[in-house]
């Protein structure tokens, strides 16, 4: 017998046919208007952006917030790679949590979909607790934690011992989630990166610590572009994170692997440009998807287009909802 076949069927037995395994659904955490969510990024820095995209998206996620305001890296810090997507190392330019809380309050008044706040990576749990409680009070329907740790833009390193951000492993994920669960009651979503340790172990640690859901994945690091006319790296930071179309297969693989290891819902993120891309992530195990690059390139109408494409494909394939497709590729 083909050893690959054996591995696959053994995994199938262990996962799908276990009657005691009850998968939680994203709808029990968030009343999504549709399955396509605005991912954290520049479009969600202010109320204006959140409201603009909140007219079409299933939910919106704010730009990751830090304790103090940040101006981010010098330009160029975001470049287009055409059909491949985008590359950026903006380095978290944001208003700081106090100003962002005001934006969130305004957005909540006008958005008819859930508004999720994102917390930027930090080793200071007390600061994270302050940010989390403030954003919960301002009306956040959930908190997404950006665990974009372990990236060193100076060296391109994705190892675990990074002086700028401390040691990153599943212990950091557990301690952060456990600490925040002590002070907030809204769902906590752990947003994970694909190649800074084992994303499956990170997802398991997040679930064990009480995360309500996982978002997978963030940008792929390190990526690089050379400006051949100036013979220099194109980004001021040299290395950056890759997003958009080219990372979809990495996101699909990450979601597929995580689905087999946890029971909490997964939000698939990375490279969604069409309804077909979204359904791939659903079938890999996602209960909803997030989109950043396509929203930046195309604007709010991207959400209407992708949702229409999802509906047409569901009809063609004979499914009633995207949720019904969640995990089907594991049969
Ligand atoms: C310019 C830019 C800024 C981003 N900023 C954040 C951020 O602040 N927090 C975060 O969790 N993800 C951030 N992301 C990552 C996106 O939310 C998303 O995970 C990633 O881009 C992959 O999805 P996509 O291919 O749909 O863009 C950013 C992405 C881009 C392109």
XYZ file of C-alpha atoms and ligand atoms in Angstrom:
362
model
C 0.000 0.000 0.000
C 1.106 3.528 -0.729
C 2.476 4.823 2.599
C 0.918 8.243 1.919
C -2.506 6.587 1.663
C -1.957 4.793 4.946
C -1.036 7.991 6.749
C -4.060 9.761 5.342
C -6.587 7.107 6.278
C -5.104 6.701 9.749
C -5.419 10.429 10.298
C -8.991 10.299 8.980
C -9.882 7.605 11.496
C -8.341 9.555 14.329
C -10.053 12.803 13.515
C -13.324 12.487 11.718
C -14.744 9.362 13.162
C -14.248 10.267 16.802
C -17.813 10.704 18.113
C -16.627 12.489 21.269
C -15.071 15.304 19.259
C -17.462 18.207 19.028
C -16.347 21.138 16.941
C -17.288 24.608 18.079
C -18.690 27.039 15.519
C -17.678 30.618 14.837
C -21.335 31.732 14.895
C -21.523 30.875 18.602
C -18.857 33.558 19.217
C -19.707 36.250 16.679
C -22.876 37.169 14.790
C -21.125 37.511 11.415
C -23.189 39.181 8.706
C -21.428 37.087 6.058
C -18.343 34.816 6.120
C -15.814 37.394 4.762
C -14.163 39.565 7.434
C -11.883 42.603 7.011
C -8.463 41.509 8.390
C -6.322 43.704 10.620
C -4.332 46.268 8.650
C -4.201 49.892 7.545
C -7.886 49.940 6.524
C -8.950 49.529 10.141
C -6.844 52.288 11.719
C -9.760 54.673 12.193
C -13.545 54.658 12.560
C -13.859 55.964 8.989
C -12.154 52.859 7.565
C -13.991 50.434 9.837
C -17.373 51.972 8.945
C -16.580 52.083 5.216
C -15.678 48.383 5.099
C -18.263 47.440 7.718
C -21.020 48.156 5.184
C -20.007 45.080 3.173
C -17.852 42.800 5.359
C -19.111 40.063 7.691
C -17.157 41.752 10.501
C -14.245 44.179 10.665
C -10.957 43.925 12.556
C -9.129 47.088 13.634
C -5.447 47.806 13.038
C -3.336 46.177 15.769
C -3.108 48.573 18.658
C -0.125 49.168 20.926
C 0.116 50.897 24.297
C 1.733 54.038 22.889
C 1.101 55.563 19.452
C 3.635 54.479 16.819
C 4.636 56.120 13.559
C 6.047 52.902 12.085
C 8.983 52.402 9.733
C 10.275 54.977 7.262
C 8.996 54.638 3.697
C 9.122 52.612 1.533
C 7.466 50.187 3.950
C 4.724 48.775 1.715
C 5.209 47.760 -1.909
C 3.075 46.105 -4.546
C 4.253 42.865 -6.138
C 1.539 43.004 -8.789
C -0.240 39.659 -9.126
C 1.808 38.151 -6.261
C 0.328 40.515 -3.679
C 1.972 42.994 -1.320
C 5.070 43.100 0.848
C 5.246 45.235 3.945
C 7.034 45.941 7.143
C 5.045 48.892 8.343
C 6.052 48.093 11.916
C 2.659 48.756 13.458
C 1.926 52.434 12.840
C -1.155 53.044 14.981
C -2.879 55.619 17.153
C -2.167 53.929 20.486
C -4.921 52.255 22.468
C -6.469 55.358 24.035
C -7.078 57.128 20.720
C -8.070 53.870 19.049
C -10.706 53.271 21.749
C -12.388 56.514 20.654
C -12.345 55.350 17.023
C -13.771 51.993 18.084
C -16.626 53.674 19.973
C -17.536 55.673 16.853
C -17.287 52.595 14.630
C -19.540 50.609 16.978
C -22.203 53.301 16.736
C -22.378 52.950 12.966
C -21.357 49.407 12.030
C -24.082 46.803 11.762
C -21.520 43.986 11.839
C -19.235 42.883 14.694
C -16.190 45.076 15.310
C -13.126 43.187 16.505
C -10.173 44.980 18.088
C -6.633 43.724 17.514
C -3.842 43.897 20.101
C -0.301 44.210 18.759
C 2.444 41.872 20.026
C 3.859 42.768 23.432
C 5.781 41.086 26.212
C 4.192 43.411 28.782
C 1.108 41.580 30.052
C 0.019 44.457 32.301
C -0.046 46.811 29.325
C -1.951 44.247 27.268
C -4.507 43.934 30.086
C -4.999 47.701 30.133
C -5.448 47.785 26.357
C -7.835 44.800 26.422
C -10.100 46.157 29.165
C -10.222 49.606 27.532
C -11.138 48.187 24.128
C -13.735 45.857 25.622
C -15.310 48.852 27.380
C -15.260 50.790 24.094
C -17.459 48.046 22.600
C -15.152 45.492 20.939
C -17.117 42.331 20.142
C -13.935 40.240 20.349
C -10.203 40.743 20.735
C -7.778 39.338 18.164
C -4.227 38.926 19.459
C -1.546 39.487 16.844
C 1.124 36.942 17.824
C 3.502 38.253 15.170
C 6.441 37.562 17.448
C 9.823 36.224 16.600
C 10.296 38.301 13.442
C 13.502 40.277 13.321
C 13.413 42.593 10.301
C 17.125 43.364 10.687
C 18.266 39.767 10.241
C 15.240 38.204 8.564
C 15.269 35.699 11.425
C 12.124 33.837 12.383
C 13.780 31.948 15.223
C 12.559 31.894 18.790
C 15.251 33.939 20.483
C 14.747 37.416 19.110
C 16.134 40.200 21.225
C 13.596 42.775 20.056
C 10.593 40.734 21.087
C 11.830 38.167 23.627
C 11.547 34.411 23.439
C 8.487 33.290 21.506
C 6.936 29.906 22.043
C 3.622 28.391 23.057
C 4.303 29.489 26.663
C 3.966 33.125 25.547
C 0.685 32.337 23.814
C -0.728 30.507 26.875
C 0.391 33.140 29.386
C -0.985 36.006 27.295
C -4.379 34.396 26.716
C -4.739 33.194 30.323
C -3.797 36.671 31.595
C -6.286 38.433 29.334
C -9.087 35.977 30.090
C -8.788 37.076 33.725
C -9.784 40.632 32.812
C -12.102 40.490 29.777
C -15.152 38.441 28.908
C -15.363 38.937 25.121
C -13.971 36.096 22.979
C -10.223 36.053 22.427
C -8.984 35.106 18.968
C -5.340 34.046 18.594
C -3.907 35.174 15.259
C -0.927 32.992 14.406
C 2.006 33.199 12.023
C 2.972 30.262 9.856
C 6.723 29.933 10.259
C 7.862 31.029 13.734
C 7.814 27.635 15.405
C 5.067 25.068 14.861
C 1.727 26.746 14.150
C -0.143 23.571 15.148
C 1.468 23.555 18.602
C 0.723 27.268 18.895
C -2.939 26.642 18.022
C -3.169 23.852 20.597
C -1.649 26.122 23.253
C -4.160 28.850 22.377
C -7.083 26.434 22.629
C -5.865 25.014 25.953
C -5.528 28.537 27.375
C -9.127 29.353 26.449
C -8.954 31.139 23.093
C -12.354 31.220 21.413
C -10.939 30.919 17.894
C -7.744 30.874 15.829
C -6.969 33.137 12.886
C -4.412 31.626 10.511
C -2.263 33.098 9.006
C -0.478 36.434 9.167
C 1.976 37.638 6.497
C 4.814 35.274 5.535
C 8.206 36.417 6.780
C 10.947 36.976 5.683
C 10.234 38.052 2.124
C 12.343 40.442 0.080
C 12.373 42.430 -3.133
C 15.385 44.043 -4.786
C 15.025 47.293 -6.689
C 17.237 46.481 -9.690
C 17.436 50.121 -10.784
C 18.839 51.309 -7.462
C 20.458 47.961 -6.619
C 19.030 48.066 -3.096
C 16.401 46.237 -1.071
C 13.027 47.740 -2.004
C 11.779 47.997 1.601
C 13.423 50.311 4.117
C 13.468 47.382 6.573
C 15.168 45.085 3.987
C 12.850 42.150 4.829
C 9.086 42.226 5.025
C 5.969 40.099 5.232
C 4.361 38.719 2.078
C 0.574 38.863 1.712
C -2.013 38.355 -1.003
C -2.534 35.760 -3.714
C 0.853 34.048 -3.428
C 0.306 32.946 0.183
C -3.084 31.223 -0.248
C -1.622 27.673 -0.489
C 0.341 28.288 2.739
C -2.818 29.496 4.482
C -4.804 26.498 3.218
C -2.144 24.091 4.516
C -1.968 25.847 7.892
C -5.760 25.763 8.335
C -5.909 22.099 7.252
C -3.273 21.110 9.813
C -4.748 23.185 12.635
C -8.261 21.765 11.983
C -6.978 18.298 12.763
C -5.485 19.428 16.064
C -8.069 21.739 17.697
C -11.851 21.948 18.154
C -12.239 25.728 18.329
C -13.261 27.563 15.145
C -10.616 28.692 12.673
C -10.735 31.889 10.633
C -8.744 31.378 7.440
C -6.651 34.331 6.347
C -4.058 34.780 3.639
C -4.381 35.224 -0.096
C -8.157 35.319 -0.471
C -8.944 37.040 -3.771
C -12.082 35.175 -4.824
C -15.010 33.061 -3.670
C -13.118 29.961 -4.745
C -10.175 30.903 -2.496
C -12.562 31.407 0.433
C -14.222 28.023 -0.129
C -10.806 26.334 -0.276
C -10.085 27.698 3.193
C -13.563 26.611 4.369
C -13.027 23.086 3.078
C -9.588 23.002 4.745
C -11.356 23.757 8.035
C -12.110 27.476 8.297
C -15.478 28.656 9.554
C -14.969 32.141 8.105
C -12.244 34.017 6.239
C -10.407 37.321 6.564
C -9.138 39.473 3.727
C -6.595 42.311 3.861
C -4.598 42.666 0.628
C -7.570 42.250 -1.722
C -9.486 44.820 0.333
C -6.547 47.242 0.056
C -6.241 46.769 -3.699
C -9.936 46.697 -4.590
C -11.764 48.600 -1.829
C -15.000 47.686 -0.005
C -16.712 46.274 -3.117
C -14.291 43.306 -2.914
C -16.444 41.983 -0.056
C -19.607 42.083 -2.152
C -17.836 40.422 -5.102
C -16.267 37.616 -3.023
C -19.562 36.963 -1.210
C -21.431 36.809 -4.545
C -18.826 34.379 -5.878
C -19.177 32.239 -2.738
C -22.983 32.142 -3.155
C -22.732 31.176 -6.828
C -20.230 28.420 -6.076
C -22.308 27.082 -3.177
C -25.304 26.848 -5.474
C -23.259 25.137 -8.171
C -21.813 22.624 -5.684
C -25.122 22.050 -3.881
C -24.291 23.449 -0.441
C -26.526 25.710 1.618
C -23.780 27.748 3.324
C -20.039 28.240 3.542
C -20.249 26.903 7.090
C -21.574 23.613 5.725
C -18.303 23.309 3.761
C -16.106 23.686 6.842
C -13.577 20.849 6.944
C -15.055 18.869 4.029
C -11.601 18.233 2.559
C -10.826 16.025 5.567
C -13.338 13.330 4.603
C -0.018 46.656 5.078
C -0.433 45.551 5.989
C -0.539 45.810 7.358
C -0.937 44.774 8.218
N -1.059 45.044 9.558
C -1.467 44.056 10.389
C -1.658 44.312 11.765
O -1.509 45.420 12.267
N -2.034 43.270 12.562
C -2.244 42.006 12.074
O -2.600 41.101 12.844
N -2.076 41.748 10.765
C -1.701 42.732 9.929
N -1.548 42.463 8.594
C -1.724 41.086 8.109
C -3.119 40.851 7.530
O -4.130 41.040 8.502
C -3.233 39.414 6.988
O -3.039 38.497 8.027
C -2.214 39.122 5.900
O -2.003 40.247 5.081
C -2.658 37.955 5.031
O -3.919 38.192 4.476
P -4.122 38.781 2.982
O -3.353 37.903 2.057
O -5.598 38.754 2.763
O -3.577 40.158 2.999
C -1.186 43.477 7.704
C -1.083 43.248 6.327
C -0.719 44.262 5.478
C -0.628 43.961 3.990
